[in-house]
PDB file of C-alpha atoms and ligand atoms in Angstrom:
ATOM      1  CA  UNK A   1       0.000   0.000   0.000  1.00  0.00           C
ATOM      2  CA  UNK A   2       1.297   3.446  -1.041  1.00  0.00           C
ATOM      3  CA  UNK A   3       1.709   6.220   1.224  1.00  0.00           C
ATOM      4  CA  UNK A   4      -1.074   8.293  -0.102  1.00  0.00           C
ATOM      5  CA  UNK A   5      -3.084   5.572  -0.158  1.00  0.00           C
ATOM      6  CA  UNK A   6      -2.175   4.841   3.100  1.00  0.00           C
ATOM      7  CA  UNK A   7      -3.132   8.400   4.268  1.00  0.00           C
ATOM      8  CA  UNK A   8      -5.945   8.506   2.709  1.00  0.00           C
ATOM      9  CA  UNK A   9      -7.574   5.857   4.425  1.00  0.00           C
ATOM     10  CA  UNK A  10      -6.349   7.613   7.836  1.00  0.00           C
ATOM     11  CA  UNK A  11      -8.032  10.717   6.567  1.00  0.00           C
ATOM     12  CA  UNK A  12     -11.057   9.218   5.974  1.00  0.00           C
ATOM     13  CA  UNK A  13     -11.343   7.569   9.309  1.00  0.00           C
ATOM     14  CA  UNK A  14     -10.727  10.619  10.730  1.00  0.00           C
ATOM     15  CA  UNK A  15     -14.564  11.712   8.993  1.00  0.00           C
ATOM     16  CA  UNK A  16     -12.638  13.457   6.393  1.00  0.00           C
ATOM     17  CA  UNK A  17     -13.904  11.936   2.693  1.00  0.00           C
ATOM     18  CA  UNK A  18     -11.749  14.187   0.285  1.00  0.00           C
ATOM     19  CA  UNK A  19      -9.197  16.698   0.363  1.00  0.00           C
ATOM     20  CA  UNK A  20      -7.283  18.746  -1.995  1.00  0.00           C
ATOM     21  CA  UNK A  21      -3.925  19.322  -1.224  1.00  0.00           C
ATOM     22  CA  UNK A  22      -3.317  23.266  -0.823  1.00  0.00           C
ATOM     23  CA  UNK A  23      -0.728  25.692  -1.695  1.00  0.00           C
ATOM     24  CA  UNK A  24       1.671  25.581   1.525  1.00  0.00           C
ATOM     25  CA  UNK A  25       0.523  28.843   3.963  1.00  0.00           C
ATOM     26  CA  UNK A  26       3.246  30.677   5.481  1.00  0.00           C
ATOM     27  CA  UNK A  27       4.082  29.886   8.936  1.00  0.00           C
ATOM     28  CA  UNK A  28       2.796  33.511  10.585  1.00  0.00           C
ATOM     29  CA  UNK A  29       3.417  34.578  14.123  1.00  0.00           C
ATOM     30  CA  UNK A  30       1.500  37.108  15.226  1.00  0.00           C
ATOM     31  CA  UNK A  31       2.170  39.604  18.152  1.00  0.00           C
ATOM     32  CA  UNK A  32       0.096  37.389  20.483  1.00  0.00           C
ATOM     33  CA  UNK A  33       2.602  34.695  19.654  1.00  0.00           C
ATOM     34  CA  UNK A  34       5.535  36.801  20.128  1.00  0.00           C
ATOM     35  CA  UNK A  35       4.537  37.623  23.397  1.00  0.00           C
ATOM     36  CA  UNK A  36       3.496  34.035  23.906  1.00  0.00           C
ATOM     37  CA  UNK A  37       7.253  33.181  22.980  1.00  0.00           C
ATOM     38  CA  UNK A  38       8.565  35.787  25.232  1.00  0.00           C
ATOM     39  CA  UNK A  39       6.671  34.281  28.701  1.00  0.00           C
ATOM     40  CA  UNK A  40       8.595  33.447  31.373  1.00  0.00           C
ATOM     41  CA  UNK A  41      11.967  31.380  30.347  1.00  0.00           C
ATOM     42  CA  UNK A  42      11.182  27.399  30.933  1.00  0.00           C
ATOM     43  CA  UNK A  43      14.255  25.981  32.472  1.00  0.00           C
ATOM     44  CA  UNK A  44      14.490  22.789  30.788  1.00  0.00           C
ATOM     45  CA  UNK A  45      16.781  19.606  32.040  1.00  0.00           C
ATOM     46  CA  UNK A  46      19.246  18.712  28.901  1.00  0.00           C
ATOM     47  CA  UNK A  47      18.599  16.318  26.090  1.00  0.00           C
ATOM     48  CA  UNK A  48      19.029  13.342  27.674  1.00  0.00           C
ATOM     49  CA  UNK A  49      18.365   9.317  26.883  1.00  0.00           C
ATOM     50  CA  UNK A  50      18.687   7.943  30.726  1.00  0.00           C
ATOM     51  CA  UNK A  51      16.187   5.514  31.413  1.00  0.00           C
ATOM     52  CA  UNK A  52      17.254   6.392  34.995  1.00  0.00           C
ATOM     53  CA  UNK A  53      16.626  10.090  34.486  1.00  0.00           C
ATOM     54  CA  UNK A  54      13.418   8.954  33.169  1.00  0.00           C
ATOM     55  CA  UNK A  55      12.322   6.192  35.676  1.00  0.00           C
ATOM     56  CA  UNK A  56      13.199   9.128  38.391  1.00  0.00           C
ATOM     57  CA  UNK A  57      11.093  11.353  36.769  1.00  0.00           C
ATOM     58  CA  UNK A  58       8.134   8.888  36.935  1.00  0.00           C
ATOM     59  CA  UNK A  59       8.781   7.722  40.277  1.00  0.00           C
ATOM     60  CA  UNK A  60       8.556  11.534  41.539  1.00  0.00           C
ATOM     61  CA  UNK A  61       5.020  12.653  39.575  1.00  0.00           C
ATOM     62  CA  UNK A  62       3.038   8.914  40.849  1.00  0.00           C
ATOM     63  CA  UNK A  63       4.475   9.704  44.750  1.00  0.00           C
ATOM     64  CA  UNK A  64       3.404  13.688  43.596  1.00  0.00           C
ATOM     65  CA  UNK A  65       0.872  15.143  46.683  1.00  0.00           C
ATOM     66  CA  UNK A  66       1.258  18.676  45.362  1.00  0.00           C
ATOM     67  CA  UNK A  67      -1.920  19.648  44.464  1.00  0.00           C
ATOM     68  CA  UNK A  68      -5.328  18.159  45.767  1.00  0.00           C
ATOM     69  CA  UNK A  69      -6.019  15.899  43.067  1.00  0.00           C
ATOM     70  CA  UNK A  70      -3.887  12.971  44.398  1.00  0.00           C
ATOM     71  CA  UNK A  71      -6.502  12.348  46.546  1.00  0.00           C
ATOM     72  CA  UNK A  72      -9.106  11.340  43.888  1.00  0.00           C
ATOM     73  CA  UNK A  73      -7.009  10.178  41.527  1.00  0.00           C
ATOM     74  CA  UNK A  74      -6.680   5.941  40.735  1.00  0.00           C
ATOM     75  CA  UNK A  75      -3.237   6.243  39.360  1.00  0.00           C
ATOM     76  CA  UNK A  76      -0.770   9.117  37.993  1.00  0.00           C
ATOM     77  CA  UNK A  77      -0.887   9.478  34.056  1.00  0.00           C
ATOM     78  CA  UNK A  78       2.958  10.056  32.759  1.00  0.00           C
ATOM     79  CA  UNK A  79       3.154   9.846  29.469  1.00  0.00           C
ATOM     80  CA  UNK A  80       3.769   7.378  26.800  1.00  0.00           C
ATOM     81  CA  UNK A  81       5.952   7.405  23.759  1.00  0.00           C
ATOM     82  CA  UNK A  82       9.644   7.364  21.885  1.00  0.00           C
ATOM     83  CA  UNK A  83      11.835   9.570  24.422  1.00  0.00           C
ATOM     84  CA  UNK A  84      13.790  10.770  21.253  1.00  0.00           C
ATOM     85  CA  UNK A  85      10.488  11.850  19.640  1.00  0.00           C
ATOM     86  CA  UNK A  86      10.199  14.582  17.156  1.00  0.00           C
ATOM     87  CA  UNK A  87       6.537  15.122  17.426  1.00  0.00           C
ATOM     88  CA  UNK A  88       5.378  15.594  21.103  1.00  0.00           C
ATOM     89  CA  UNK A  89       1.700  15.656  22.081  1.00  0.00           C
ATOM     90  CA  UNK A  90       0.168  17.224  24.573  1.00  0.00           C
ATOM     91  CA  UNK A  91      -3.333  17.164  25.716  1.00  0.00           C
ATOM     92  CA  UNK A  92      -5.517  18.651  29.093  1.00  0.00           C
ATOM     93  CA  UNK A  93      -5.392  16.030  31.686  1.00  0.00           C
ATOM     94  CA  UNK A  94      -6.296  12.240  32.242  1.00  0.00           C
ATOM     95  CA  UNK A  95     -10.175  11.609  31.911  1.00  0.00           C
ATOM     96  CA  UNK A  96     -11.531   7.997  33.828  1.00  0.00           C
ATOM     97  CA  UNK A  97     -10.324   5.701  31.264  1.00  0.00           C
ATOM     98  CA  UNK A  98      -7.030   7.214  30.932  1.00  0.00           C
ATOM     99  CA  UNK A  99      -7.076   7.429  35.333  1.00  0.00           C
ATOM    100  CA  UNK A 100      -7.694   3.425  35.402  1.00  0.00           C
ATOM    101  CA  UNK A 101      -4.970   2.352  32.454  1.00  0.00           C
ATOM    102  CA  UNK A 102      -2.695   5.004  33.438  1.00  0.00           C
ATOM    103  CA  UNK A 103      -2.221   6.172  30.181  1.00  0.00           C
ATOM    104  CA  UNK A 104      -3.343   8.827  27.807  1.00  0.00           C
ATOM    105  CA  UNK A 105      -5.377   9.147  25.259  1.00  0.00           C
ATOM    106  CA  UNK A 106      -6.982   5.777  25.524  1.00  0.00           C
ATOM    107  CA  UNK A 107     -10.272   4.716  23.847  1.00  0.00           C
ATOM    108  CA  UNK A 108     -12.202   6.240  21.361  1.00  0.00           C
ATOM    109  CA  UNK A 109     -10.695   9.949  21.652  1.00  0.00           C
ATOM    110  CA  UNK A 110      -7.164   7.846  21.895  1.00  0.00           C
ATOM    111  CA  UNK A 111      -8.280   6.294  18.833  1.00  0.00           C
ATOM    112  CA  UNK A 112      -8.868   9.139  16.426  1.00  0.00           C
ATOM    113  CA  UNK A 113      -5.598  10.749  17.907  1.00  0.00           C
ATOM    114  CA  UNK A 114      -3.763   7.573  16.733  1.00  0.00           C
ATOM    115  CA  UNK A 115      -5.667   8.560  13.035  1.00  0.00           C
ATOM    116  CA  UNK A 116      -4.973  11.571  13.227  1.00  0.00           C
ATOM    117  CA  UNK A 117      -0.851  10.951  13.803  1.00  0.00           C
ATOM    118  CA  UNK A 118      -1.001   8.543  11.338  1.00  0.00           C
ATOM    119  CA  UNK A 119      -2.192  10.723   9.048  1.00  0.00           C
ATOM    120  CA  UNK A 120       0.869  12.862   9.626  1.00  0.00           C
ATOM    121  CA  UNK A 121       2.788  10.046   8.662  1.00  0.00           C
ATOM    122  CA  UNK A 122       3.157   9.040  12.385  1.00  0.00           C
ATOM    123  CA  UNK A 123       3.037   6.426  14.465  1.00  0.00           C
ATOM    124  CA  UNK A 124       1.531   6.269  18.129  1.00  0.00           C
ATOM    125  CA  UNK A 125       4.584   4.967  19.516  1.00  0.00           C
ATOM    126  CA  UNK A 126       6.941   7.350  17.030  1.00  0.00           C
ATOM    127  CA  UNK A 127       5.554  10.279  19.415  1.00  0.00           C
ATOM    128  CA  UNK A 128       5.464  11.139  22.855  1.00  0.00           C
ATOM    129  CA  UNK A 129       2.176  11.960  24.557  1.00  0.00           C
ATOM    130  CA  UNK A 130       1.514  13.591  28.116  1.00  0.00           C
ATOM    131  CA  UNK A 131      -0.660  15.843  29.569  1.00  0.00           C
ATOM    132  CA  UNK A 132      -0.848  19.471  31.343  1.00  0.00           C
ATOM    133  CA  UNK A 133      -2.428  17.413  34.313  1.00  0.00           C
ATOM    134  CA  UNK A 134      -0.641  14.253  35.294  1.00  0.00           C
ATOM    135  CA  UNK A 135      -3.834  13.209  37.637  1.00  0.00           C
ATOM    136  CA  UNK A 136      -7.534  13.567  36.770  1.00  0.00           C
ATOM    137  CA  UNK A 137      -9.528  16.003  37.952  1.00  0.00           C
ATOM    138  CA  UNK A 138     -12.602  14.867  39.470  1.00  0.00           C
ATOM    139  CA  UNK A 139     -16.058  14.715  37.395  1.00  0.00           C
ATOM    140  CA  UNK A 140     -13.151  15.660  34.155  1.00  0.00           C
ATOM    141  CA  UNK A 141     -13.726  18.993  35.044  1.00  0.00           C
ATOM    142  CA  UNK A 142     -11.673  21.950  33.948  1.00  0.00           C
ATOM    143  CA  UNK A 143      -8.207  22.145  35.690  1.00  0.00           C
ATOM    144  CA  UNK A 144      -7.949  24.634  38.232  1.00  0.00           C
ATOM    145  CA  UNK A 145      -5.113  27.214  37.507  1.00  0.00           C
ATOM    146  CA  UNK A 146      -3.087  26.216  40.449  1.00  0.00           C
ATOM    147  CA  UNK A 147      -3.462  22.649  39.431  1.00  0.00           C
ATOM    148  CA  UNK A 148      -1.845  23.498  36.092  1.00  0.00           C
ATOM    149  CA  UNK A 149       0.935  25.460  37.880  1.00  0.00           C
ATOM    150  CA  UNK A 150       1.578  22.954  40.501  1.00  0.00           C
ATOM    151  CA  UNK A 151       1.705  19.972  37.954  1.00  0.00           C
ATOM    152  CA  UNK A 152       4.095  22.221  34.821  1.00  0.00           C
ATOM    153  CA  UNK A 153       7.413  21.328  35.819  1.00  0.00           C
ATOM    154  CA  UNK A 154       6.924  17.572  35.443  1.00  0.00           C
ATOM    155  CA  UNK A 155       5.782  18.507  31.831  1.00  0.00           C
ATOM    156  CA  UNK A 156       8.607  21.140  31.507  1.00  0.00           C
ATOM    157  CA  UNK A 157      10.801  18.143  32.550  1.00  0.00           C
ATOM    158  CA  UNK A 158       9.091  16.030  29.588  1.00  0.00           C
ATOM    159  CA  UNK A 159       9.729  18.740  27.047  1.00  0.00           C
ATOM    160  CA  UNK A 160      13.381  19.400  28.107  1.00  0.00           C
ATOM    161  CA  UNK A 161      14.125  15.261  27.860  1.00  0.00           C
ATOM    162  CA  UNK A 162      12.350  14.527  24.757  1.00  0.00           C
ATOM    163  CA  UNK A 163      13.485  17.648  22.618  1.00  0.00           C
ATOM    164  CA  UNK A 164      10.830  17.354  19.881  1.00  0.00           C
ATOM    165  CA  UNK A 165      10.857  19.481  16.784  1.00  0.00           C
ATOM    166  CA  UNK A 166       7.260  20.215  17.210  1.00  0.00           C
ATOM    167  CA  UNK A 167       4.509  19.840  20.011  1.00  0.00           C
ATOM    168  CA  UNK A 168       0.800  19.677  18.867  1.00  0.00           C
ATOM    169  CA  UNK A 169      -0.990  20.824  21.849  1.00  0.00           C
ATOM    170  CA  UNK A 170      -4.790  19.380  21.615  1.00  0.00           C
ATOM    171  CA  UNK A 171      -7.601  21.235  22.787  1.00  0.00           C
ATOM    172  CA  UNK A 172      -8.332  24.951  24.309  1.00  0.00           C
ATOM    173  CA  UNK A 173      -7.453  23.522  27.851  1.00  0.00           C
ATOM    174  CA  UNK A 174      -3.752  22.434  26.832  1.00  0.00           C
ATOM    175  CA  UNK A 175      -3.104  25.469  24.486  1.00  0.00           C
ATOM    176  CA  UNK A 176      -4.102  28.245  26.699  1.00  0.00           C
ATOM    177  CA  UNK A 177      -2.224  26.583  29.887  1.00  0.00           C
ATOM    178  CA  UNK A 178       0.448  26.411  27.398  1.00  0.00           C
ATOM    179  CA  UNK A 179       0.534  29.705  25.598  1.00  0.00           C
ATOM    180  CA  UNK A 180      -0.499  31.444  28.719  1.00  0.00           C
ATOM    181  CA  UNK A 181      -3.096  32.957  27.753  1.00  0.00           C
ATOM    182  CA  UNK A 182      -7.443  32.829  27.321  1.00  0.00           C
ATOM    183  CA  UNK A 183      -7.207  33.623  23.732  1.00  0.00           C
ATOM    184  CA  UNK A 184      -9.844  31.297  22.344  1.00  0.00           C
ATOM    185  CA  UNK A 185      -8.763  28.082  20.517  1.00  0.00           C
ATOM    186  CA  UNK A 186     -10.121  29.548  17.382  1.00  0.00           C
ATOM    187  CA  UNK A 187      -7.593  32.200  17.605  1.00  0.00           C
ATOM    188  CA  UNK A 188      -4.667  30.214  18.434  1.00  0.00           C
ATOM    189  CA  UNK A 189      -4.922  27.589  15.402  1.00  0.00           C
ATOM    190  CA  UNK A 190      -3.389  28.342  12.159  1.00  0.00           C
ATOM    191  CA  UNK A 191       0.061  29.963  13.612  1.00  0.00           C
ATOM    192  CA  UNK A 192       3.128  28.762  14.704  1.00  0.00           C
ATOM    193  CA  UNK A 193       3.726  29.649  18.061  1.00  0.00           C
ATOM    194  CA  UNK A 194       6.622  28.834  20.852  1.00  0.00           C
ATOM    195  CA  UNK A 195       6.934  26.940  24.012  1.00  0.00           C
ATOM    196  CA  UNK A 196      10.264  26.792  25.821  1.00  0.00           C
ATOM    197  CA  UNK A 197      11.581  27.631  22.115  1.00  0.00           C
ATOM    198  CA  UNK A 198      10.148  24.301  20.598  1.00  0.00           C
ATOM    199  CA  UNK A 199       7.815  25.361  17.615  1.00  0.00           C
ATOM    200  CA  UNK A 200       3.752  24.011  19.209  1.00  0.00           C
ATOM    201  CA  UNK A 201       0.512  24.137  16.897  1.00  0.00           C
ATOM    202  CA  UNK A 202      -2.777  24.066  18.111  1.00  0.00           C
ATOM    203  CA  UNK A 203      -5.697  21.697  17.296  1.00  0.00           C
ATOM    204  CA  UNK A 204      -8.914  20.138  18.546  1.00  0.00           C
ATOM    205  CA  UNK A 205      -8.811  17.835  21.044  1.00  0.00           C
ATOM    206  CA  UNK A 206     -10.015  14.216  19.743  1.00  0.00           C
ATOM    207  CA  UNK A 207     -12.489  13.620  21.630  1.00  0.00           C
ATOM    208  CA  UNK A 208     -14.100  17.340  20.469  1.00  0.00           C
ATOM    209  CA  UNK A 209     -13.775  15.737  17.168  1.00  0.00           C
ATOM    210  CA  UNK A 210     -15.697  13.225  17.805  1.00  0.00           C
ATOM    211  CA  UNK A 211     -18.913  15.406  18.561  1.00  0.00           C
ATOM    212  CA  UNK A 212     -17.919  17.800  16.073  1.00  0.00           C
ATOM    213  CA  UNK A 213     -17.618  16.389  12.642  1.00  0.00           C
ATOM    214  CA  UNK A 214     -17.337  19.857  10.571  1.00  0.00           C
ATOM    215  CA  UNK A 215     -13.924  20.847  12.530  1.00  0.00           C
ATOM    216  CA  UNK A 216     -12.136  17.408  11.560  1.00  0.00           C
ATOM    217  CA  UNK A 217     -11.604  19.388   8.346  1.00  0.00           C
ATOM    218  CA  UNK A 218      -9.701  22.738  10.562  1.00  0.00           C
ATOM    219  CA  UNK A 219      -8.039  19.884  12.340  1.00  0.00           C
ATOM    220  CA  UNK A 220      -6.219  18.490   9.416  1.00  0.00           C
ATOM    221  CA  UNK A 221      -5.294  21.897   8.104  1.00  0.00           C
ATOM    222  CA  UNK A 222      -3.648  21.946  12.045  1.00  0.00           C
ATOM    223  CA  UNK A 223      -1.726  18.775  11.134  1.00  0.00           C
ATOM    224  CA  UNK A 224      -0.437  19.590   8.059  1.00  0.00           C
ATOM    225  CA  UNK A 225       0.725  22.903   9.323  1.00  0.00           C
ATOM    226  CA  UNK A 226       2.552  21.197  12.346  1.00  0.00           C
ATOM    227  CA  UNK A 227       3.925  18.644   9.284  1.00  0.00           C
ATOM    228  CA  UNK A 228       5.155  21.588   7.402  1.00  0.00           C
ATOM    229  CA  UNK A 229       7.346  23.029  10.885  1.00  0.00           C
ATOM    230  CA  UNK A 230       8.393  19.111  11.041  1.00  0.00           C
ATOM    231  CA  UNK A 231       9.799  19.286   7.333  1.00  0.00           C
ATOM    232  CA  UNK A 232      11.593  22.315   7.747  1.00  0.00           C
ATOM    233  CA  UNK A 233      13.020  21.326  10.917  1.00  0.00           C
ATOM    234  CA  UNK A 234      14.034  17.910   9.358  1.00  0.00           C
ATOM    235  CA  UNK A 235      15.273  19.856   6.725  1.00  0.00           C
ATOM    236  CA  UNK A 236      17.784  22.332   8.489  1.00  0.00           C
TER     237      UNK A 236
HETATM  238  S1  SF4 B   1      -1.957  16.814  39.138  1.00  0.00           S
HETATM  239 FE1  SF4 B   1       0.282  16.999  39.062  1.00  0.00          FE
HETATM  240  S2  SF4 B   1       0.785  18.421  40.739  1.00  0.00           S
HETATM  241 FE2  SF4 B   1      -1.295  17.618  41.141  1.00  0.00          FE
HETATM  242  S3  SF4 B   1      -0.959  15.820  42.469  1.00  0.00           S
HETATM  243 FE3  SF4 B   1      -1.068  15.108  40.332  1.00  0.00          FE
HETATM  244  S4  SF4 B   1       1.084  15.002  39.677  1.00  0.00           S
HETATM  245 FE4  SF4 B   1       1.019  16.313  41.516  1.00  0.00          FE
END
């Protein structure tokens, strides 16, 4: 099976029947990126492939009692993926199914999310997923602010190990906590913008997706922008 072919049958899972491919955009930055890119400096851990460094890290976010939702929680969520990914994914917070596997992105929201990489020509396992919120909030409602800030520097620690080239944050929740700001999701898709220097587009999150057929169209012109900063970076 070709590659097109192959993609094409990911894009029409994903809801999508036909596309045409389009004249590249240009990757624009506005001045609410810029100033997105100039928020508070992320110190980042090196580049690094320990499996101890790693295992560490894990040990210290499932013994984490930082913020109240360790009490309600089954299990910590880490992450999952390559730890030399290029693509890095990063969604809201765990929701029940993802709380009792201890993993994200599970079922049917996981599911379309594993279309929708694929479609980019990715593999699950060729990325690494994780989430603002390493424990789920109760009733899968909104994180509280202080819940995001408590819980960052694991995911700052994720970033700064895994180096991708890009990170698709998914969802208003994850690209606002993100970007640091309440712009609405409608406003943040469509531009390249920066977190602790690494190039992040914004999307959907999957399991909006599901409810909301008419945006799997936006979505993929999300993915193939965030496919276009992968290129280049591949490229330099
Ligand atoms: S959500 Fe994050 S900060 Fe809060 S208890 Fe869980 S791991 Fe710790």
């Amino acid at each position: 099976m070709s590659e097109d072919t192959r993609r094409l049958q990911y894009l029409h899972a994903m809801g999508i029947q036909s596309w045409r491919q389009r004249a590249p955009r240009e990757i624009t930055m506005g001045m609410d990126d810029r100033s997105a890119a100039l928020t508070p400096p992320v110190p980042l851990v090196s580049h690094c492939d320990s499996a101890a460094v790693w295992d560490a890290l894990q040990r210290t976010v499932a013994a984490c009692t930082a913020c109240p939702l360790h009490r309600t929680r089954t299990q910590t969520v880490f992450g999952v993926g390559d730890h030399h990914a290029s693509c890095m994914v990063i969604g809201e917070a765990p929701g029940e199914r993802e709380d009792l596997k201890g993993e994200p992105f599970v079922g049917k929201a996981g599911m379309l999310l594993n279309e929708m990489l694929q479609a980019m020509g990715l593999k699950r396992e060729e990325v690494y997923i994780s989430n603002i919120l390493k424990c789920r909030p109760p009733q899968n409602r909104d994180p509280k602010p202080e819940e995001a800030a408590s819980c960052e520097p694991f995911l700052k620690q994720q970033v700064g190990l895994v180096q991708p080239q890009i990170i698709v944050a998914v969802g208003r929740i994850a690209a606002q906590n993100l970007l640091k700001t309440q712009t609405p999701i409608g406003r943040l898709r469509g531009k390249v913008h920066y977190y602790a220097n690494i190039p992040l587009v914004v999307t959907y999150h999957p399991a909006y997706l599901l409810r909301s057929l008419l945006d799997k169209r936006k979505a993929w012109d999300d993915l193939k922008l965030a496919m276009k900063v992968l290129r280049q970076a591949r490229s330099d």
